[in-house]
């Protein structure tokens, strides 16, 4: 059975488990930073290359700040994400605000921070102006409909709720220009976890073409095109990683073929990857609590779907390593489960693994994006801690585990507590 590499040893994790308990997500700082630098190096030919890390993937201030140190911006889509960025010093055009069905207060906050506003619908332009004012720079999200295909995860662009049609795009930019917007960008996002590099080259060709058309129609010179995110990662051991250099070379060729004068070509090429940046460098560490043998063999962990939703929600594959048994024969077949009262609370179904015993430490790979961030409290389960394995080998807790006090903090028990106190005061068992 082919294995996936880990950035730590069994003894290191055992020491961490003694200190923090399980379950927890742990992120590899060295891996994240080296990956960020590879991406930047691949696109060094671009005058203004920028990766706006999709905060939704791993909304932790330590991760956002780390990537900001590497020259990345932040892709935000909610008020909480904007405030998180503000609190770690990421503001101005270091933020791209791409939202949908957006409340007025979120536009106001984005404008206050000086973020680049990326509108999802033509009707949002007057809404933005009414509630937050007119920005100097504006971007619209293009949905190509049947002109392009998404993938199995994000679905057909025509059926997606996001973005403007091609005719709407012309109308939107014309209106924005007439209203006084001075600077423009163009955005699209039509893939998720895509491993075919040609998809991103074709997306660049499409967006460069639309930018050229809008220049010819409206005289708008775009400062940047944002190709979105969606770059996938190899969840399975046999999957091949995306080659940044290969994507870059294809996009460069399309850029040089833009049917406009050199002076009109956008200076900026942006991405808003999340999964590709941090996904492979996160791990959910859990302890085996129980084994059960009925019609199938089950291994029950102290982690559950509340800590990693993707396998239960999407049937997504996440590789599993049983620490210390990497070289053992994978001659047992298990369903690896959590404790929720839902039968889809499974990290793996019919997975070949080495023989597992209660107390074994299990590592679930590739949880560095859309892992902890998709957690929830169904069944009263509490979200776990997040740890950072620093480049110097030390470990830092960057988010504590939730407590019962956190869980009950938003509930009002005052009526019941006063009633209980009154009952206790009159209870004969408590008198004298």
PDB file of N, CA and C in Angstrom, residues 58-108:
ATOM      1  N   UNK A  58      -8.872  28.025   5.585  1.00  0.00           N
ATOM      2  CA  UNK A  58      -8.237  27.853   6.902  1.00  0.00           C
ATOM      3  C   UNK A  58      -8.262  29.197   7.623  1.00  0.00           C
ATOM      4  N   UNK A  59      -9.391  29.565   8.188  1.00  0.00           N
ATOM      5  CA  UNK A  59      -9.533  30.903   8.772  1.00  0.00           C
ATOM      6  C   UNK A  59      -8.899  31.014  10.153  1.00  0.00           C
ATOM      7  N   UNK A  60      -7.590  30.981  10.161  1.00  0.00           N
ATOM      8  CA  UNK A  60      -6.851  31.120  11.410  1.00  0.00           C
ATOM      9  C   UNK A  60      -5.876  32.284  11.259  1.00  0.00           C
ATOM     10  N   UNK A  61      -5.834  33.203  12.213  1.00  0.00           N
ATOM     11  CA  UNK A  61      -4.974  34.383  12.056  1.00  0.00           C
ATOM     12  C   UNK A  61      -3.506  34.048  11.864  1.00  0.00           C
ATOM     13  N   UNK A  62      -3.036  32.972  12.469  1.00  0.00           N
ATOM     14  CA  UNK A  62      -1.625  32.602  12.341  1.00  0.00           C
ATOM     15  C   UNK A  62      -1.307  32.133  10.919  1.00  0.00           C
ATOM     16  N   UNK A  63      -2.254  31.465  10.287  1.00  0.00           N
ATOM     17  CA  UNK A  63      -2.060  31.030   8.898  1.00  0.00           C
ATOM     18  C   UNK A  63      -2.112  32.228   7.962  1.00  0.00           C
ATOM     19  N   UNK A  64      -3.096  33.099   8.151  1.00  0.00           N
ATOM     20  CA  UNK A  64      -3.234  34.283   7.298  1.00  0.00           C
ATOM     21  C   UNK A  64      -2.007  35.181   7.434  1.00  0.00           C
ATOM     22  N   UNK A  65      -1.539  35.388   8.665  1.00  0.00           N
ATOM     23  CA  UNK A  65      -0.363  36.231   8.886  1.00  0.00           C
ATOM     24  C   UNK A  65       0.891  35.608   8.272  1.00  0.00           C
ATOM     25  N   UNK A  66       1.035  34.291   8.397  1.00  0.00           N
ATOM     26  CA  UNK A  66       2.183  33.601   7.815  1.00  0.00           C
ATOM     27  C   UNK A  66       2.225  33.808   6.305  1.00  0.00           C
ATOM     28  N   UNK A  67       1.088  33.642   5.660  1.00  0.00           N
ATOM     29  CA  UNK A  67       1.041  33.786   4.210  1.00  0.00           C
ATOM     30  C   UNK A  67       1.218  35.242   3.788  1.00  0.00           C
ATOM     31  N   UNK A  68       0.757  36.166   4.619  1.00  0.00           N
ATOM     32  CA  UNK A  68       0.990  37.583   4.331  1.00  0.00           C
ATOM     33  C   UNK A  68       2.486  37.885   4.352  1.00  0.00           C
ATOM     34  N   UNK A  69       3.209  37.260   5.261  1.00  0.00           N
ATOM     35  CA  UNK A  69       4.669  37.407   5.301  1.00  0.00           C
ATOM     36  C   UNK A  69       5.310  36.907   4.009  1.00  0.00           C
ATOM     37  N   UNK A  70       4.658  35.932   3.365  1.00  0.00           N
ATOM     38  CA  UNK A  70       5.168  35.386   2.106  1.00  0.00           C
ATOM     39  C   UNK A  70       4.700  36.194   0.899  1.00  0.00           C
ATOM     40  N   UNK A  71       4.003  37.306   1.147  1.00  0.00           N
ATOM     41  CA  UNK A  71       3.578  38.172   0.055  1.00  0.00           C
ATOM     42  C   UNK A  71       2.189  37.907  -0.470  1.00  0.00           C
ATOM     43  N   UNK A  72       1.418  37.070   0.213  1.00  0.00           N
ATOM     44  CA  UNK A  72       0.064  36.757  -0.236  1.00  0.00           C
ATOM     45  C   UNK A  72      -0.930  37.769   0.328  1.00  0.00           C
ATOM     46  N   UNK A  73      -2.001  37.977  -0.424  1.00  0.00           N
ATOM     47  CA  UNK A  73      -3.143  38.709   0.081  1.00  0.00           C
ATOM     48  C   UNK A  73      -4.159  37.737   0.647  1.00  0.00           C
ATOM     49  N   UNK A  74      -5.384  38.235   0.845  1.00  0.00           N
ATOM     50  CA  UNK A  74      -6.446  37.419   1.430  1.00  0.00           C
ATOM     51  C   UNK A  74      -7.725  37.584   0.631  1.00  0.00           C
ATOM     52  N   UNK A  75      -8.315  36.471   0.256  1.00  0.00           N
ATOM     53  CA  UNK A  75      -9.626  36.440  -0.394  1.00  0.00           C
ATOM     54  C   UNK A  75     -10.666  36.258   0.697  1.00  0.00           C
ATOM     55  N   UNK A  76     -11.504  37.268   0.903  1.00  0.00           N
ATOM     56  CA  UNK A  76     -12.521  37.233   1.955  1.00  0.00           C
ATOM     57  C   UNK A  76     -13.910  37.216   1.339  1.00  0.00           C
ATOM     58  N   UNK A  77     -14.852  36.592   2.058  1.00  0.00           N
ATOM     59  CA  UNK A  77     -16.227  36.533   1.558  1.00  0.00           C
ATOM     60  C   UNK A  77     -17.248  36.755   2.656  1.00  0.00           C
ATOM     61  N   UNK A  78     -16.815  37.223   3.825  1.00  0.00           N
ATOM     62  CA  UNK A  78     -17.755  37.461   4.921  1.00  0.00           C
ATOM     63  C   UNK A  78     -17.189  38.524   5.849  1.00  0.00           C
ATOM     64  N   UNK A  79     -18.053  39.037   6.718  1.00  0.00           N
ATOM     65  CA  UNK A  79     -17.621  40.034   7.690  1.00  0.00           C
ATOM     66  C   UNK A  79     -16.562  39.465   8.625  1.00  0.00           C
ATOM     67  N   UNK A  80     -16.774  38.244   9.102  1.00  0.00           N
ATOM     68  CA  UNK A  80     -15.812  37.640  10.029  1.00  0.00           C
ATOM     69  C   UNK A  80     -14.434  37.504   9.391  1.00  0.00           C
ATOM     70  N   UNK A  81     -14.388  37.124   8.124  1.00  0.00           N
ATOM     71  CA  UNK A  81     -13.098  36.984   7.453  1.00  0.00           C
ATOM     72  C   UNK A  81     -12.421  38.341   7.280  1.00  0.00           C
ATOM     73  N   UNK A  82     -13.206  39.375   6.988  1.00  0.00           N
ATOM     74  CA  UNK A  82     -12.646  40.723   6.886  1.00  0.00           C
ATOM     75  C   UNK A  82     -12.042  41.170   8.217  1.00  0.00           C
ATOM     76  N   UNK A  83     -12.777  40.948   9.295  1.00  0.00           N
ATOM     77  CA  UNK A  83     -12.301  41.368  10.615  1.00  0.00           C
ATOM     78  C   UNK A  83     -11.070  40.567  11.027  1.00  0.00           C
ATOM     79  N   UNK A  84     -11.057  39.278  10.727  1.00  0.00           N
ATOM     80  CA  UNK A  84      -9.877  38.459  11.025  1.00  0.00           C
ATOM     81  C   UNK A  84      -8.645  39.058  10.353  1.00  0.00           C
ATOM     82  N   UNK A  85      -8.789  39.407   9.067  1.00  0.00           N
ATOM     83  CA  UNK A  85      -7.654  39.978   8.340  1.00  0.00           C
ATOM     84  C   UNK A  85      -7.238  41.318   8.933  1.00  0.00           C
ATOM     85  N   UNK A  86      -8.217  42.148   9.246  1.00  0.00           N
ATOM     86  CA  UNK A  86      -7.913  43.445   9.849  1.00  0.00           C
ATOM     87  C   UNK A  86      -7.099  43.280  11.124  1.00  0.00           C
ATOM     88  N   UNK A  87      -7.447  42.288  11.921  1.00  0.00           N
ATOM     89  CA  UNK A  87      -6.808  42.122  13.228  1.00  0.00           C
ATOM     90  C   UNK A  87      -5.380  41.593  13.134  1.00  0.00           C
ATOM     91  N   UNK A  88      -5.004  41.057  11.974  1.00  0.00           N
ATOM     92  CA  UNK A  88      -3.602  40.648  11.799  1.00  0.00           C
ATOM     93  C   UNK A  88      -2.862  41.602  10.864  1.00  0.00           C
ATOM     94  N   UNK A  89      -3.494  42.736  10.534  1.00  0.00           N
ATOM     95  CA  UNK A  89      -2.818  43.757   9.755  1.00  0.00           C
ATOM     96  C   UNK A  89      -2.904  43.605   8.258  1.00  0.00           C
ATOM     97  N   UNK A  90      -3.832  42.800   7.770  1.00  0.00           N
ATOM     98  CA  UNK A  90      -4.037  42.647   6.329  1.00  0.00           C
ATOM     99  C   UNK A  90      -5.201  43.549   5.933  1.00  0.00           C
ATOM    100  N   UNK A  91      -4.914  44.612   5.196  1.00  0.00           N
ATOM    101  CA  UNK A  91      -5.931  45.593   4.822  1.00  0.00           C
ATOM    102  C   UNK A  91      -5.667  46.089   3.405  1.00  0.00           C
ATOM    103  N   UNK A  92      -6.472  47.075   2.972  1.00  0.00           N
ATOM    104  CA  UNK A  92      -6.277  47.686   1.667  1.00  0.00           C
ATOM    105  C   UNK A  92      -6.413  46.688   0.540  1.00  0.00           C
ATOM    106  N   UNK A  93      -5.624  46.904  -0.509  1.00  0.00           N
ATOM    107  CA  UNK A  93      -5.701  46.016  -1.669  1.00  0.00           C
ATOM    108  C   UNK A  93      -5.046  44.669  -1.422  1.00  0.00           C
ATOM    109  N   UNK A  94      -4.591  44.434  -0.187  1.00  0.00           N
ATOM    110  CA  UNK A  94      -4.178  43.080   0.187  1.00  0.00           C
ATOM    111  C   UNK A  94      -5.389  42.183   0.409  1.00  0.00           C
ATOM    112  N   UNK A  95      -6.584  42.766   0.375  1.00  0.00           N
ATOM    113  CA  UNK A  95      -7.828  41.996   0.505  1.00  0.00           C
ATOM    114  C   UNK A  95      -8.616  42.096  -0.787  1.00  0.00           C
ATOM    115  N   UNK A  96      -9.090  40.951  -1.261  1.00  0.00           N
ATOM    116  CA  UNK A  96     -10.064  40.885  -2.354  1.00  0.00           C
ATOM    117  C   UNK A  96     -11.358  40.383  -1.730  1.00  0.00           C
ATOM    118  N   UNK A  97     -12.406  41.199  -1.814  1.00  0.00           N
ATOM    119  CA  UNK A  97     -13.672  40.832  -1.185  1.00  0.00           C
ATOM    120  C   UNK A  97     -14.624  40.312  -2.250  1.00  0.00           C
ATOM    121  N   UNK A  98     -14.773  38.994  -2.294  1.00  0.00           N
ATOM    122  CA  UNK A  98     -15.631  38.318  -3.262  1.00  0.00           C
ATOM    123  C   UNK A  98     -16.749  37.635  -2.500  1.00  0.00           C
ATOM    124  N   UNK A  99     -17.952  38.176  -2.593  1.00  0.00           N
ATOM    125  CA  UNK A  99     -19.066  37.668  -1.797  1.00  0.00           C
ATOM    126  C   UNK A  99     -20.280  37.465  -2.692  1.00  0.00           C
ATOM    127  N   UNK A 100     -21.351  36.958  -2.108  1.00  0.00           N
ATOM    128  CA  UNK A 100     -22.614  36.856  -2.840  1.00  0.00           C
ATOM    129  C   UNK A 100     -23.751  36.991  -1.842  1.00  0.00           C
ATOM    130  N   UNK A 101     -24.891  37.528  -2.313  1.00  0.00           N
ATOM    131  CA  UNK A 101     -26.014  37.827  -1.413  1.00  0.00           C
ATOM    132  C   UNK A 101     -25.509  38.609  -0.200  1.00  0.00           C
ATOM    133  N   UNK A 102     -24.810  39.681  -0.461  1.00  0.00           N
ATOM    134  CA  UNK A 102     -24.007  40.365   0.549  1.00  0.00           C
ATOM    135  C   UNK A 102     -24.801  41.412   1.326  1.00  0.00           C
ATOM    136  N   UNK A 103     -24.779  41.359   2.664  1.00  0.00           N
ATOM    137  CA  UNK A 103     -25.411  42.404   3.474  1.00  0.00           C
ATOM    138  C   UNK A 103     -24.654  43.729   3.362  1.00  0.00           C
ATOM    139  N   UNK A 104     -25.363  44.823   3.618  1.00  0.00           N
ATOM    140  CA  UNK A 104     -24.762  46.151   3.500  1.00  0.00           C
ATOM    141  C   UNK A 104     -23.570  46.322   4.429  1.00  0.00           C
ATOM    142  N   UNK A 105     -23.659  45.789   5.657  1.00  0.00           N
ATOM    143  CA  UNK A 105     -22.577  45.992   6.623  1.00  0.00           C
ATOM    144  C   UNK A 105     -21.277  45.359   6.153  1.00  0.00           C
ATOM    145  N   UNK A 106     -21.369  44.309   5.344  1.00  0.00           N
ATOM    146  CA  UNK A 106     -20.146  43.675   4.856  1.00  0.00           C
ATOM    147  C   UNK A 106     -19.480  44.533   3.787  1.00  0.00           C
ATOM    148  N   UNK A 107     -20.291  45.126   2.908  1.00  0.00           N
ATOM    149  CA  UNK A 107     -19.718  46.056   1.935  1.00  0.00           C
ATOM    150  C   UNK A 107     -19.103  47.263   2.639  1.00  0.00           C
ATOM    151  N   UNK A 108     -19.776  47.763   3.672  1.00  0.00           N
ATOM    152  CA  UNK A 108     -19.234  48.917   4.394  1.00  0.00           C
ATOM    153  C   UNK A 108     -17.881  48.587   5.018  1.00  0.00           C
TER     154      UNK A 108
END
